[in-house]
Coordinates of C-alpha atoms and ligand atoms in Angstrom, one line a residue:
M26 CA -3.9 -44.0 75.5
L27 CA -6.7 -46.0 77.0
T28 CA -8.3 -48.4 74.5
L29 CA -11.3 -50.2 74.9
D30 CA -11.8 -53.0 72.1
S31 CA -15.0 -55.0 71.8
L32 CA -15.4 -55.0 75.5
G33 CA -18.1 -57.5 77.1
R34 CA -18.9 -58.2 80.5
H35 CA -21.5 -60.1 82.3
Y36 CA -22.7 -60.9 85.9
G37 CA -23.6 -64.8 85.6
D38 CA -26.1 -65.0 82.8
H39 CA -26.7 -61.0 82.9
L40 CA -25.1 -59.5 80.1
V41 CA -24.3 -55.7 81.0
L42 CA -21.8 -54.6 78.4
R43 CA -21.4 -55.5 74.9
D44 CA -18.9 -54.8 72.3
I45 CA -17.8 -51.6 73.7
S46 CA -15.0 -50.1 71.6
L47 CA -13.4 -46.7 72.1
T48 CA -10.0 -45.1 72.2
V49 CA -9.1 -42.1 74.6
P50 CA -6.6 -40.3 73.6
D51 CA -4.2 -38.6 76.4
G52 CA -5.3 -35.9 78.5
Q53 CA -9.2 -36.1 76.9
L54 CA -12.0 -35.5 79.5
L55 CA -14.6 -38.2 78.1
C56 CA -18.0 -38.5 79.7
V57 CA -19.9 -41.1 79.8
V58 CA -24.0 -41.0 79.9
G59 CA -26.3 -43.6 80.2
P60 CA -29.5 -44.7 82.1
S61 CA -29.4 -46.2 85.7
G62 CA -28.3 -49.7 85.6
C63 CA -26.8 -49.6 82.2
G64 CA -23.4 -50.9 83.3
K65 CA -21.5 -47.5 83.8
S66 CA -19.8 -48.3 87.0
T67 CA -19.2 -52.0 85.5
L68 CA -17.5 -50.0 82.8
L69 CA -15.4 -47.8 85.3
R70 CA -14.7 -51.1 87.7
T71 CA -13.5 -53.0 84.3
I72 CA -11.3 -49.9 83.1
A73 CA -9.9 -49.7 86.9
G74 CA -9.0 -53.3 86.7
L75 CA -11.1 -54.1 89.7
L76 CA -13.2 -56.6 87.4
P77 CA -11.9 -58.6 84.6
A78 CA -13.1 -58.2 81.0
H79 CA -15.5 -61.1 79.8
E80 CA -14.9 -60.5 76.2
G81 CA -12.3 -58.1 74.4
T82 CA -9.5 -56.0 75.7
V83 CA -8.8 -52.9 78.2
T84 CA -5.3 -51.7 77.3
V85 CA -3.6 -48.5 78.9
D86 CA -0.6 -47.3 76.8
D87 CA -0.6 -50.4 74.9
T88 CA -0.3 -52.7 78.1
P89 CA -3.6 -54.9 78.7
V90 CA -5.0 -54.0 81.8
S91 CA -4.7 -57.3 84.3
G92 CA -4.7 -55.5 87.7
V93 CA -5.1 -52.1 88.9
P94 CA -3.0 -49.9 86.5
D95 CA -0.2 -47.7 87.8
R96 CA -1.1 -44.0 88.3
L97 CA -5.0 -44.5 88.4
A98 CA -7.0 -42.9 90.4
V99 CA -10.8 -43.3 91.0
V100 CA -13.6 -41.5 92.4
F101 CA -16.6 -43.8 93.4
Q102 CA -20.0 -43.1 93.3
D103 CA -20.8 -43.2 96.9
Y104 CA -18.1 -40.8 98.3
G105 CA -19.8 -41.0 101.8
R106 CA -18.8 -44.6 102.1
S107 CA -15.0 -43.8 100.6
L108 CA -13.7 -41.9 103.3
F109 CA -12.4 -43.6 106.5
P110 CA -14.6 -41.7 109.4
W111 CA -11.8 -42.4 111.9
L112 CA -9.2 -40.7 109.9
T113 CA -8.8 -36.8 109.7
V114 CA -9.4 -35.0 106.2
R115 CA -5.7 -34.8 106.0
E116 CA -4.8 -38.4 106.8
N117 CA -7.6 -39.5 104.3
V118 CA -6.0 -37.3 101.5
A119 CA -2.5 -38.5 102.6
L120 CA -3.3 -42.3 102.7
P121 CA -2.4 -43.3 98.9
L122 CA 1.0 -41.4 99.3
R123 CA 2.1 -44.3 101.9
R124 CA 2.6 -46.6 98.8
R125 CA 5.0 -44.1 97.5
G126 CA 7.2 -44.3 100.3
L127 CA 7.3 -40.8 101.2
G128 CA 7.9 -40.0 104.7
R129 CA 5.4 -38.7 107.2
A130 CA 6.3 -34.7 106.8
E131 CA 6.3 -35.0 102.9
R132 CA 2.9 -37.0 103.2
R133 CA 1.1 -34.4 105.1
A134 CA 2.9 -31.3 103.1
E135 CA 1.4 -32.7 99.9
A136 CA -2.0 -33.6 101.4
E137 CA -2.2 -29.8 102.9
R138 CA -1.1 -28.5 99.3
I139 CA -3.7 -30.3 97.4
L140 CA -6.6 -29.7 100.2
E141 CA -5.7 -25.7 99.9
R142 CA -6.0 -26.3 96.0
V143 CA -9.6 -28.0 96.2
G144 CA -10.6 -25.0 98.8
L145 CA -10.5 -27.2 101.8
G146 CA -7.3 -25.5 103.4
G147 CA -8.9 -24.7 106.7
V148 CA -10.4 -28.0 107.7
A149 CA -7.6 -30.7 107.2
R150 CA -7.6 -31.7 110.9
R151 CA -11.7 -32.2 110.7
H152 CA -13.1 -35.6 110.3
P153 CA -15.2 -36.2 107.0
W154 CA -18.3 -36.6 109.3
Q155 CA -18.0 -33.1 110.5
L156 CA -18.1 -31.8 106.7
S157 CA -21.1 -31.0 104.4
G158 CA -21.5 -33.4 101.4
G159 CA -19.7 -31.2 99.1
M160 CA -16.9 -30.9 101.3
Q161 CA -16.8 -34.6 101.5
Q162 CA -16.8 -34.8 97.6
R163 CA -13.8 -32.4 97.6
V164 CA -11.9 -34.6 100.1
A165 CA -12.6 -37.5 97.8
I166 CA -11.4 -35.5 94.6
A167 CA -8.4 -34.4 96.8
R168 CA -7.4 -38.1 97.7
A169 CA -7.8 -39.0 93.9
L170 CA -5.3 -36.3 92.8
V171 CA -2.7 -36.6 95.5
C172 CA -1.0 -39.1 93.6
R173 CA -1.0 -37.2 90.4
P174 CA -2.6 -39.8 88.2
A175 CA -2.6 -40.1 84.7
L176 CA -5.9 -41.6 84.5
L177 CA -9.0 -40.7 86.6
L178 CA -11.9 -42.5 86.6
M179 CA -15.0 -40.5 88.4
D180 CA -18.5 -42.5 88.9
E181 CA -21.3 -39.8 89.1
P182 CA -19.2 -37.9 91.4
F183 CA -21.6 -35.1 92.1
G184 CA -25.0 -36.7 92.0
S185 CA -26.1 -36.4 95.3
L186 CA -24.9 -32.4 95.5
D187 CA -27.2 -29.6 95.4
A188 CA -27.3 -27.5 92.3
Q189 CA -24.6 -24.7 93.4
T190 CA -21.9 -26.9 94.9
R191 CA -22.4 -29.4 91.8
E192 CA -21.7 -26.1 89.6
D193 CA -18.7 -25.1 91.8
L194 CA -17.3 -28.7 91.5
E195 CA -17.8 -29.3 87.6
D196 CA -15.5 -25.9 87.6
L197 CA -12.9 -27.3 90.0
L198 CA -12.7 -30.5 87.8
L199 CA -12.3 -28.4 84.4
E200 CA -9.5 -26.3 86.4
V201 CA -7.6 -29.4 87.5
H202 CA -8.1 -30.8 84.0
R203 CA -6.5 -27.9 82.4
T204 CA -3.7 -27.6 84.7
D205 CA -2.8 -31.4 85.3
G206 CA -3.7 -32.8 82.0
A207 CA -4.8 -36.2 83.1
T208 CA -7.1 -38.5 81.3
I209 CA -10.5 -38.8 82.8
V210 CA -13.4 -41.0 82.1
F211 CA -16.4 -39.1 83.9
V212 CA -19.8 -41.0 84.2
T213 CA -23.0 -39.2 85.0
H214 CA -26.6 -39.2 84.2
D215 CA -26.8 -35.5 83.6
I216 CA -27.1 -34.7 80.0
D217 CA -26.0 -30.7 80.5
E218 CA -23.3 -31.8 82.8
S219 CA -21.7 -34.4 80.2
V220 CA -21.7 -31.7 77.5
Y221 CA -20.3 -28.6 80.0
V222 CA -17.3 -30.6 81.1
G223 CA -16.8 -33.0 78.5
D224 CA -14.4 -32.9 75.5
R225 CA -16.2 -35.7 74.5
V226 CA -19.7 -37.5 75.0
V227 CA -20.3 -41.2 74.7
V228 CA -24.2 -42.6 75.3
L229 CA -24.6 -46.0 76.2
S230 CA -28.0 -47.8 75.7
P231 CA -30.2 -49.3 78.3
G232 CA -29.1 -52.7 79.4
P233 CA -29.3 -55.8 79.3
G234 CA -26.1 -55.5 77.0
S235 CA -25.4 -51.9 76.8
R236 CA -23.6 -50.8 73.6
V237 CA -22.4 -47.4 72.7
L238 CA -25.2 -45.6 70.9
L239 CA -23.6 -42.1 70.3
D240 CA -20.1 -41.0 70.3
L241 CA -19.7 -37.1 70.1
P242 CA -17.0 -34.7 70.2
V243 CA -17.8 -31.4 72.2
E244 CA -16.2 -28.6 70.4
L245 CA -16.8 -25.9 72.7
P246 CA -14.9 -22.7 73.2
G247 CA -12.9 -22.8 76.7
P248 CA -12.4 -21.8 79.1
R249 CA -16.0 -22.9 79.8
D250 CA -18.0 -21.0 82.1
Q251 CA -21.3 -21.7 83.8
I252 CA -23.7 -18.8 82.5
G253 CA -21.8 -18.2 79.0
T254 CA -21.3 -21.7 78.0
R255 CA -24.6 -23.0 79.0
G256 CA -26.0 -20.2 76.8
L257 CA -24.2 -21.0 73.6
P258 CA -26.3 -22.2 70.6
G259 CA -23.6 -24.8 70.0
F260 CA -23.9 -26.1 73.7
V261 CA -27.9 -26.2 73.0
A262 CA -27.6 -28.2 69.9
L263 CA -25.0 -30.7 71.6
R264 CA -27.5 -31.2 74.7
A265 CA -30.4 -31.5 72.2
Q266 CA -28.5 -34.3 70.3
V267 CA -27.3 -36.3 73.4
G268 CA -30.9 -36.0 74.7
R269 CA -32.5 -37.6 71.8
A270 CA -29.7 -40.5 71.9
V271 CA -30.7 -41.2 75.6
R272 CA -34.6 -41.2 74.3
S273 CA -33.7 -43.3 71.3
G274 CA -32.2 -45.9 73.6
K275 CA -35.4 -45.9 76.1
K276 CA -37.5 -46.6 73.2
E277 CA -35.3 -49.7 71.9
L278 CA -36.3 -51.5 75.2
P279 CA -38.8 -54.3 74.6
Ligands
LIG310 N1 -21.7 -57.4 91.7 C1 -22.8 -57.5 91.1 N2 -23.6 -58.8 90.7 C2 -24.5 -58.9 89.9 N3 -25.1 -57.9 89.3 C3 -24.5 -56.9 89.2 C4 -23.5 -56.3 90.1 N4 -23.2 -55.3 90.0 C5 -24.2 -54.7 89.3 N5 -24.9 -55.6 88.8 C6 -25.9 -55.5 87.6 O1 -25.2 -55.0 86.7 C7 -26.1 -54.0 85.8 C8 -25.3 -52.7 85.7 O2 -24.8 -52.0 87.0 P1 -24.2 -50.9 87.2 O3 -23.8 -50.7 88.8 O4 -22.8 -51.1 86.4 O5 -25.0 -49.9 86.3 P2 -24.9 -48.0 86.4 O6 -25.3 -47.7 85.0 O7 -23.8 -47.6 87.3 O8 -26.2 -47.5 87.1 P3 -26.5 -46.4 88.0 O9 -26.4 -45.2 87.4 O10 -27.7 -46.7 88.9 O11 -25.2 -46.2 89.1 C9 -27.4 -53.8 86.7 O12 -28.2 -54.5 86.2 C10 -27.1 -54.4 88.2 O13 -28.2 -55.1 88.6
LIG311 MG1 -23.3 -46.6 89.0

């Protein structure tokens, strides 16, 4: 279980997050929505133990986070820069397994298995720069999944992809979540996407000093599908609720 208790964080005298309290049960897919600059990436980096909390605490399974927690994986916002161009796709994906002490053949087999799963079985020997943006993002997802994380943090992972690729990857994420059951914190500024993939949506107010404006369970029948789910009256109502919260936050600005 992931718990944020009165979390606050600033850069110098610039207050970014204030009084963020959330309990994320095991296996939940939590979406965090908020306008650009409100502190979503800062929140993820703090959960990941890459930045210290200045107020309050982050705990994973009752242990305060002081460094990067075990069994954590992150898909960063800028995937283009997060892959190593001099390594092949398979080598990129196998990289986190080195720390696990697996032999070369095992690392290779495991990387190939996961690449197959994300639909990239045929490109293991290519380099990232030989792939489209959507394929590169699949590589980043495969690399995050290869260590079977218990907690997966994703920072606007589909932000710069075309609509079709984005829908395909949303469905891949839902499939992975259904079968692996990891706890996922998924940051997006896309309201529809947050309701489509989330079990729960949290809306942050604009900075400085972002706080939680809305914390909404998403009770839609599963498995979700792009056409059917988005047409449900329940989906439309939730989307409106999230949209209103995002707008009300904008009005709070001085
Ligand atoms: N390393 C840093 N040093 C100083 N200020 C920073 C640093 N990183 C972020 N900030 C500031 O903190 C605020 C929150 O930034 P953050 O990147 O967390 O926002 P975000 O919600 O992820 O935005 P986006 O949607 O554009 O990715 C911004 O005002 C940003 O300028
Ligand atoms: Mg960001």
